[in-house]
Amino acid sequence: DQQVKQNSPSLSVQEGRISILNCDYTNSMFDYFLWYKKYPAEGPTFLISISSIKDKNEDGRFTVFLNKSAKHLSLHIVPSQPGDSAVYFCAASVDSGGSNYKLTFGKGTLLTVNP
Amino acid sequence: NAGVTQTPKFRILKIGQSMTLQCTQDMNHNYMYWYRQDPGMGLKLIYYSVGAGITDKGEVPNGYNVSRSTTEDFPLRLELAAPSQTSVYFCASSYSFREKLFFGSGTQLSVL
């Protein structure tokens, strides 16, 4: 049962344009969402996060939008740069209390930004 | 700062062999994790630890063991390697559950 879904395996955009990466989730208990970026032969690196009490969070060129009613979040990159070419993972967590850890990753979307 | 360091980067095992994947972090994080990533899939949690001496199973713990004797180190042990354990393994650490994870660069493991 895939609780975090990234339905687009890949996305190609032109340099300078907007990149929009989408993520859907099924577990309504998820209350904290993160995006990670991964280059080949490297580990994922944290990009941006959002709590369920917000609907938008910005960090420079990166903005994450959360639509709780639709159980959908998206990552916008504006303007896109060739160095943004990487696999982007959406992840979601639920606060189960105590030491019960629960973080679920999507399968990832390969973004290619063409010069 | 080295961050999270994993060794080895690559390894080929024969079926039935055992090995230990090493992971160390220098950020004094209490929380450490082992994930595996199969081709075209997301990361699956194998084991995690909330501090020295405390470990717990994740989604896919079968065939693996861990220990956490120090804050810095969190080795992953594969006993009786099987082809299904062919994957890329990532170690990660964080200040707390709700904080961002810092990942190592991964270990590419093939079991033939």
PDB file of C-alpha atoms in Angstrom:
ATOM      1  CA  ASP A   1       0.000   0.000   0.000  1.00  0.00           C
ATOM      2  CA  GLN A   2       1.742   3.110  -1.274  1.00  0.00           C
ATOM      3  CA  GLN A   3       0.807   5.945   1.038  1.00  0.00           C
ATOM      4  CA  VAL A   4       2.919   8.582  -0.712  1.00  0.00           C
ATOM      5  CA  LYS A   5       2.609   8.693  -4.480  1.00  0.00           C
ATOM      6  CA  GLN A   6       4.648  10.568  -7.021  1.00  0.00           C
ATOM      7  CA  ASN A   7       2.818   9.658 -10.183  1.00  0.00           C
ATOM      8  CA  SER A   8       5.228  11.289 -12.624  1.00  0.00           C
ATOM      9  CA  PRO A   9       8.451   9.276 -12.887  1.00  0.00           C
ATOM     10  CA  SER A  10      10.067  12.064 -14.867  1.00  0.00           C
ATOM     11  CA  LEU A  11       9.678  15.706 -15.848  1.00  0.00           C
ATOM     12  CA  SER A  12      11.571  17.776 -18.386  1.00  0.00           C
ATOM     13  CA  VAL A  13      11.569  21.582 -18.428  1.00  0.00           C
ATOM     14  CA  GLN A  14      13.508  24.382 -20.068  1.00  0.00           C
ATOM     15  CA  GLU A  15      15.987  26.447 -18.109  1.00  0.00           C
ATOM     16  CA  GLY A  16      14.334  29.541 -16.676  1.00  0.00           C
ATOM     17  CA  ARG A  17      10.835  28.059 -16.683  1.00  0.00           C
ATOM     18  CA  ILE A  18       8.868  26.759 -13.732  1.00  0.00           C
ATOM     19  CA  SER A  19       9.176  23.139 -12.588  1.00  0.00           C
ATOM     20  CA  ILE A  20       6.203  21.686 -10.726  1.00  0.00           C
ATOM     21  CA  LEU A  21       6.617  18.349  -8.998  1.00  0.00           C
ATOM     22  CA  ASN A  22       3.541  16.721  -7.517  1.00  0.00           C
ATOM     23  CA  CYS A  23       2.935  14.367  -4.626  1.00  0.00           C
ATOM     24  CA  ASP A  24      -0.269  12.757  -3.363  1.00  0.00           C
ATOM     25  CA  TYR A  25      -0.799  10.965  -0.092  1.00  0.00           C
ATOM     26  CA  THR A  26      -3.507   8.722   1.272  1.00  0.00           C
ATOM     27  CA  ASN A  27      -2.883   8.753   5.015  1.00  0.00           C
ATOM     28  CA  SER A  28      -4.812  11.643   6.557  1.00  0.00           C
ATOM     29  CA  MET A  29      -2.676  11.330   9.693  1.00  0.00           C
ATOM     30  CA  PHE A  30       0.388  12.702   7.899  1.00  0.00           C
ATOM     31  CA  ASP A  31       1.116  16.115   9.336  1.00  0.00           C
ATOM     32  CA  TYR A  32       4.634  16.972   8.199  1.00  0.00           C
ATOM     33  CA  PHE A  33       5.981  16.837   4.674  1.00  0.00           C
ATOM     34  CA  LEU A  34       9.476  17.107   3.272  1.00  0.00           C
ATOM     35  CA  TRP A  35      11.148  17.219  -0.117  1.00  0.00           C
ATOM     36  CA  TYR A  36      14.584  15.737  -0.720  1.00  0.00           C
ATOM     37  CA  LYS A  37      16.789  16.063  -3.768  1.00  0.00           C
ATOM     38  CA  LYS A  38      19.134  13.322  -4.912  1.00  0.00           C
ATOM     39  CA  TYR A  39      21.974  13.476  -7.404  1.00  0.00           C
ATOM     40  CA  PRO A  40      23.410  10.248  -8.888  1.00  0.00           C
ATOM     41  CA  ALA A  41      25.841   8.410  -6.604  1.00  0.00           C
ATOM     42  CA  GLU A  42      24.992  10.709  -3.692  1.00  0.00           C
ATOM     43  CA  GLY A  43      22.648  10.492  -0.749  1.00  0.00           C
ATOM     44  CA  PRO A  44      19.434  12.534  -0.682  1.00  0.00           C
ATOM     45  CA  THR A  45      19.697  16.060   0.684  1.00  0.00           C
ATOM     46  CA  PHE A  46      16.930  17.965   2.404  1.00  0.00           C
ATOM     47  CA  LEU A  47      15.318  20.692   0.326  1.00  0.00           C
ATOM     48  CA  ILE A  48      12.241  22.103   2.035  1.00  0.00           C
ATOM     49  CA  SER A  49       9.489  21.074   4.428  1.00  0.00           C
ATOM     50  CA  ILE A  50       5.977  22.085   5.404  1.00  0.00           C
ATOM     51  CA  SER A  51       3.800  21.453   8.402  1.00  0.00           C
ATOM     52  CA  SER A  52       0.125  20.654   8.010  1.00  0.00           C
ATOM     53  CA  ILE A  53      -0.774  23.874   9.823  1.00  0.00           C
ATOM     54  CA  LYS A  54       0.516  25.802   6.802  1.00  0.00           C
ATOM     55  CA  ASP A  55      -0.442  25.730   3.150  1.00  0.00           C
ATOM     56  CA  LYS A  56       2.710  27.272   1.732  1.00  0.00           C
ATOM     57  CA  ASN A  57       6.392  27.485   2.539  1.00  0.00           C
ATOM     58  CA  GLU A  58       9.067  29.296   0.556  1.00  0.00           C
ATOM     59  CA  ASP A  59      12.821  29.086   0.479  1.00  0.00           C
ATOM     60  CA  GLY A  60      14.433  31.053  -2.295  1.00  0.00           C
ATOM     61  CA  ARG A  61      13.518  29.511  -5.641  1.00  0.00           C
ATOM     62  CA  PHE A  62      11.667  26.651  -3.965  1.00  0.00           C
ATOM     63  CA  THR A  63       8.065  26.783  -2.775  1.00  0.00           C
ATOM     64  CA  VAL A  64       6.008  23.924  -1.415  1.00  0.00           C
ATOM     65  CA  PHE A  65       2.211  24.079  -1.463  1.00  0.00           C
ATOM     66  CA  LEU A  66       0.004  21.832   0.639  1.00  0.00           C
ATOM     67  CA  ASN A  67      -3.666  21.126  -0.074  1.00  0.00           C
ATOM     68  CA  LYS A  68      -4.873  19.056   2.852  1.00  0.00           C
ATOM     69  CA  SER A  69      -8.386  18.542   1.568  1.00  0.00           C
ATOM     70  CA  ALA A  70      -7.015  17.049  -1.646  1.00  0.00           C
ATOM     71  CA  LYS A  71      -4.151  15.291   0.157  1.00  0.00           C
ATOM     72  CA  HIS A  72      -1.803  16.833  -2.356  1.00  0.00           C
ATOM     73  CA  LEU A  73       1.411  18.783  -2.211  1.00  0.00           C
ATOM     74  CA  SER A  74       3.552  20.283  -4.901  1.00  0.00           C
ATOM     75  CA  LEU A  75       7.059  21.659  -5.179  1.00  0.00           C
ATOM     76  CA  HIS A  76       7.586  24.672  -7.429  1.00  0.00           C
ATOM     77  CA  ILE A  77      11.045  25.635  -8.632  1.00  0.00           C
ATOM     78  CA  VAL A  78      11.275  29.066 -10.204  1.00  0.00           C
ATOM     79  CA  PRO A  79      13.330  29.700 -12.245  1.00  0.00           C
ATOM     80  CA  SER A  80      14.605  26.216 -13.008  1.00  0.00           C
ATOM     81  CA  GLN A  81      18.327  25.788 -13.508  1.00  0.00           C
ATOM     82  CA  PRO A  82      20.334  22.939 -15.063  1.00  0.00           C
ATOM     83  CA  GLY A  83      21.824  22.235 -11.627  1.00  0.00           C
ATOM     84  CA  ASP A  84      18.316  21.392 -10.402  1.00  0.00           C
ATOM     85  CA  SER A  85      18.396  18.236 -12.526  1.00  0.00           C
ATOM     86  CA  ALA A  86      18.037  15.443  -9.970  1.00  0.00           C
ATOM     87  CA  VAL A  87      15.565  12.984  -8.491  1.00  0.00           C
ATOM     88  CA  TYR A  88      13.114  14.623  -6.101  1.00  0.00           C
ATOM     89  CA  PHE A  89      11.547  12.604  -3.307  1.00  0.00           C
ATOM     90  CA  CYS A  90       8.447  13.571  -1.426  1.00  0.00           C
ATOM     91  CA  ALA A  91       8.241  12.269   2.157  1.00  0.00           C
ATOM     92  CA  ALA A  92       5.557  12.430   4.812  1.00  0.00           C
ATOM     93  CA  SER A  93       5.538  11.771   8.515  1.00  0.00           C
ATOM     94  CA  VAL A  94       2.964  11.261  11.220  1.00  0.00           C
ATOM     95  CA  ASP A  95       3.475  12.223  14.819  1.00  0.00           C
ATOM     96  CA  SER A  96       2.744   8.926  16.533  1.00  0.00           C
ATOM     97  CA  GLY A  97       4.104  10.148  19.813  1.00  0.00           C
ATOM     98  CA  GLY A  98       6.996   8.834  21.860  1.00  0.00           C
ATOM     99  CA  SER A  99       9.681   7.070  19.882  1.00  0.00           C
ATOM    100  CA  ASN A 100       7.414   5.606  17.222  1.00  0.00           C
ATOM    101  CA  TYR A 101       9.049   6.766  14.020  1.00  0.00           C
ATOM    102  CA  LYS A 102       7.095   6.946  10.804  1.00  0.00           C
ATOM    103  CA  LEU A 103       8.442   8.609   7.656  1.00  0.00           C
ATOM    104  CA  THR A 104       7.245   7.421   4.261  1.00  0.00           C
ATOM    105  CA  PHE A 105       8.922   8.259   0.952  1.00  0.00           C
ATOM    106  CA  GLY A 106       7.489   8.409  -2.524  1.00  0.00           C
ATOM    107  CA  LYS A 107       9.235   6.733  -5.463  1.00  0.00           C
ATOM    108  CA  GLY A 108      10.716   9.971  -6.721  1.00  0.00           C
ATOM    109  CA  THR A 109      10.489  12.124  -9.848  1.00  0.00           C
ATOM    110  CA  LEU A 110      13.473  12.643 -12.127  1.00  0.00           C
ATOM    111  CA  LEU A 111      13.656  16.309 -13.097  1.00  0.00           C
ATOM    112  CA  THR A 112      15.703  17.270 -16.121  1.00  0.00           C
ATOM    113  CA  VAL A 113      16.288  20.958 -16.775  1.00  0.00           C
ATOM    114  CA  ASN A 114      17.452  21.564 -20.325  1.00  0.00           C
ATOM    115  CA  PRO A 115      19.758  24.522 -21.084  1.00  0.00           C
TER     116      PRO A 115
ATOM    117  CA  ASN B   1      32.400  18.486   8.977  1.00  0.00           C
ATOM    118  CA  ALA B   2      32.202  15.002   7.506  1.00  0.00           C
ATOM    119  CA  GLY B   3      28.489  14.573   8.325  1.00  0.00           C
ATOM    120  CA  VAL B   4      27.387  10.974   7.760  1.00  0.00           C
ATOM    121  CA  THR B   5      30.052   8.609   6.468  1.00  0.00           C
ATOM    122  CA  GLN B   6      29.272   5.179   5.026  1.00  0.00           C
ATOM    123  CA  THR B   7      31.677   2.435   4.079  1.00  0.00           C
ATOM    124  CA  PRO B   8      32.128   0.652   1.777  1.00  0.00           C
ATOM    125  CA  LYS B   9      30.766   2.460  -1.290  1.00  0.00           C
ATOM    126  CA  PHE B  10      30.468  -0.724  -3.323  1.00  0.00           C
ATOM    127  CA  ARG B  11      30.406  -4.389  -2.448  1.00  0.00           C
ATOM    128  CA  ILE B  12      29.648  -7.654  -4.201  1.00  0.00           C
ATOM    129  CA  LEU B  13      28.622 -10.582  -2.034  1.00  0.00           C
ATOM    130  CA  LYS B  14      27.979 -14.190  -2.801  1.00  0.00           C
ATOM    131  CA  ILE B  15      24.723 -15.760  -1.667  1.00  0.00           C
ATOM    132  CA  GLY B  16      25.030 -16.828   1.964  1.00  0.00           C
ATOM    133  CA  GLN B  17      27.900 -14.509   2.836  1.00  0.00           C
ATOM    134  CA  SER B  18      27.661 -11.963   5.620  1.00  0.00           C
ATOM    135  CA  MET B  19      28.892  -8.421   5.899  1.00  0.00           C
ATOM    136  CA  THR B  20      28.601  -5.254   7.945  1.00  0.00           C
ATOM    137  CA  LEU B  21      27.865  -1.858   6.469  1.00  0.00           C
ATOM    138  CA  GLN B  22      29.479   0.842   8.539  1.00  0.00           C
ATOM    139  CA  CYS B  23      27.918   4.206   9.337  1.00  0.00           C
ATOM    140  CA  THR B  24      29.263   6.981  11.499  1.00  0.00           C
ATOM    141  CA  GLN B  25      28.133  10.555  12.066  1.00  0.00           C
ATOM    142  CA  ASP B  26      29.902  13.469  13.702  1.00  0.00           C
ATOM    143  CA  MET B  27      26.909  15.737  14.325  1.00  0.00           C
ATOM    144  CA  ASN B  28      26.057  14.280  17.745  1.00  0.00           C
ATOM    145  CA  HIS B  29      22.628  13.232  16.467  1.00  0.00           C
ATOM    146  CA  ASN B  30      20.696  10.845  18.647  1.00  0.00           C
ATOM    147  CA  TYR B  31      18.551   9.535  15.806  1.00  0.00           C
ATOM    148  CA  MET B  32      20.016   7.280  13.145  1.00  0.00           C
ATOM    149  CA  TYR B  33      18.433   5.251  10.354  1.00  0.00           C
ATOM    150  CA  TRP B  34      19.133   2.665   7.701  1.00  0.00           C
ATOM    151  CA  TYR B  35      17.226   2.812   4.435  1.00  0.00           C
ATOM    152  CA  ARG B  36      17.389   0.775   1.278  1.00  0.00           C
ATOM    153  CA  GLN B  37      16.460   1.975  -2.175  1.00  0.00           C
ATOM    154  CA  ASP B  38      15.595  -0.483  -4.885  1.00  0.00           C
ATOM    155  CA  PRO B  39      15.581   0.666  -8.537  1.00  0.00           C
ATOM    156  CA  GLY B  40      12.597   2.890  -9.303  1.00  0.00           C
ATOM    157  CA  MET B  41      11.404   2.754  -5.723  1.00  0.00           C
ATOM    158  CA  GLY B  42      11.354   5.066  -2.765  1.00  0.00           C
ATOM    159  CA  LEU B  43      13.432   4.610   0.328  1.00  0.00           C
ATOM    160  CA  LYS B  44      12.335   1.879   2.692  1.00  0.00           C
ATOM    161  CA  LEU B  45      13.269   2.017   6.367  1.00  0.00           C
ATOM    162  CA  ILE B  46      15.149  -1.035   7.621  1.00  0.00           C
ATOM    163  CA  TYR B  47      16.027  -0.118  11.203  1.00  0.00           C
ATOM    164  CA  TYR B  48      16.326   3.003  13.264  1.00  0.00           C
ATOM    165  CA  SER B  49      17.771   4.069  16.592  1.00  0.00           C
ATOM    166  CA  VAL B  50      16.791   6.856  18.961  1.00  0.00           C
ATOM    167  CA  GLY B  51      19.993   6.701  20.960  1.00  0.00           C
ATOM    168  CA  ALA B  52      22.834   4.492  22.082  1.00  0.00           C
ATOM    169  CA  GLY B  53      21.532   1.092  23.103  1.00  0.00           C
ATOM    170  CA  ILE B  54      18.065   1.626  21.591  1.00  0.00           C
ATOM    171  CA  THR B  55      17.056   0.246  18.199  1.00  0.00           C
ATOM    172  CA  ASP B  56      13.781  -0.627  16.541  1.00  0.00           C
ATOM    173  CA  LYS B  57      12.547  -2.252  13.351  1.00  0.00           C
ATOM    174  CA  GLY B  58      11.385  -0.327  10.339  1.00  0.00           C
ATOM    175  CA  GLU B  59       9.337  -1.514   7.348  1.00  0.00           C
ATOM    176  CA  VAL B  60      11.768  -4.122   5.974  1.00  0.00           C
ATOM    177  CA  PRO B  61      13.958  -5.508   8.805  1.00  0.00           C
ATOM    178  CA  ASN B  62      14.090  -9.171   7.776  1.00  0.00           C
ATOM    179  CA  GLY B  63      17.605 -10.386   7.035  1.00  0.00           C
ATOM    180  CA  TYR B  64      19.283  -7.490   8.835  1.00  0.00           C
ATOM    181  CA  ASN B  65      20.530  -6.668  12.299  1.00  0.00           C
ATOM    182  CA  VAL B  66      21.776  -3.475  13.893  1.00  0.00           C
ATOM    183  CA  SER B  67      23.490  -2.315  17.034  1.00  0.00           C
ATOM    184  CA  ARG B  68      24.076   1.112  18.537  1.00  0.00           C
ATOM    185  CA  SER B  69      26.807   1.055  21.140  1.00  0.00           C
ATOM    186  CA  THR B  70      27.803   4.707  20.675  1.00  0.00           C
ATOM    187  CA  THR B  71      26.066   7.881  19.549  1.00  0.00           C
ATOM    188  CA  GLU B  72      28.327   8.084  16.490  1.00  0.00           C
ATOM    189  CA  ASP B  73      28.109   4.579  15.027  1.00  0.00           C
ATOM    190  CA  PHE B  74      25.206   2.563  13.664  1.00  0.00           C
ATOM    191  CA  PRO B  75      26.410  -0.519  11.746  1.00  0.00           C
ATOM    192  CA  LEU B  76      24.034  -2.672   9.692  1.00  0.00           C
ATOM    193  CA  ARG B  77      24.705  -6.390   9.600  1.00  0.00           C
ATOM    194  CA  LEU B  78      23.572  -8.633   6.749  1.00  0.00           C
ATOM    195  CA  GLU B  79      23.460 -12.290   7.658  1.00  0.00           C
ATOM    196  CA  LEU B  80      23.190 -14.952   4.940  1.00  0.00           C
ATOM    197  CA  ALA B  81      22.994 -12.533   2.019  1.00  0.00           C
ATOM    198  CA  ALA B  82      20.272 -13.155  -0.564  1.00  0.00           C
ATOM    199  CA  PRO B  83      19.751 -11.710  -4.086  1.00  0.00           C
ATOM    200  CA  SER B  84      16.724  -9.824  -2.735  1.00  0.00           C
ATOM    201  CA  GLN B  85      19.140  -7.730  -0.672  1.00  0.00           C
ATOM    202  CA  THR B  86      20.725  -6.289  -3.783  1.00  0.00           C
ATOM    203  CA  SER B  87      20.066  -2.590  -3.316  1.00  0.00           C
ATOM    204  CA  VAL B  88      21.540   0.777  -2.449  1.00  0.00           C
ATOM    205  CA  TYR B  89      21.763   1.291   1.286  1.00  0.00           C
ATOM    206  CA  PHE B  90      21.663   4.715   2.894  1.00  0.00           C
ATOM    207  CA  CYS B  91      22.455   5.613   6.451  1.00  0.00           C
ATOM    208  CA  ALA B  92      20.986   8.828   7.834  1.00  0.00           C
ATOM    209  CA  SER B  93      20.879  10.793  11.045  1.00  0.00           C
ATOM    210  CA  SER B  94      18.805  13.595  12.501  1.00  0.00           C
ATOM    211  CA  TYR B  95      18.549  15.742  15.584  1.00  0.00           C
ATOM    212  CA  SER B  96      15.029  14.468  16.201  1.00  0.00           C
ATOM    213  CA  PHE B  97      12.248  12.608  14.395  1.00  0.00           C
ATOM    214  CA  ARG B  98      10.727  15.797  13.043  1.00  0.00           C
ATOM    215  CA  GLU B  99      13.971  17.283  11.866  1.00  0.00           C
ATOM    216  CA  LYS B 100      15.502  16.840   8.426  1.00  0.00           C
ATOM    217  CA  LEU B 101      17.596  13.788   7.762  1.00  0.00           C
ATOM    218  CA  PHE B 102      21.257  13.949   6.797  1.00  0.00           C
ATOM    219  CA  PHE B 103      22.172  11.078   4.507  1.00  0.00           C
ATOM    220  CA  GLY B 104      25.410   9.336   3.744  1.00  0.00           C
ATOM    221  CA  SER B 105      26.458   8.798   0.137  1.00  0.00           C
ATOM    222  CA  GLY B 106      25.232   5.222   0.060  1.00  0.00           C
ATOM    223  CA  THR B 107      26.527   1.675  -0.374  1.00  0.00           C
ATOM    224  CA  GLN B 108      25.791  -0.148  -3.616  1.00  0.00           C
ATOM    225  CA  LEU B 109      25.442  -3.822  -2.702  1.00  0.00           C
ATOM    226  CA  SER B 110      25.062  -6.672  -5.172  1.00  0.00           C
ATOM    227  CA  VAL B 111      24.366 -10.230  -4.045  1.00  0.00           C
ATOM    228  CA  LEU B 112      25.145 -12.779  -6.733  1.00  0.00           C
TER     229      LEU B 112
END
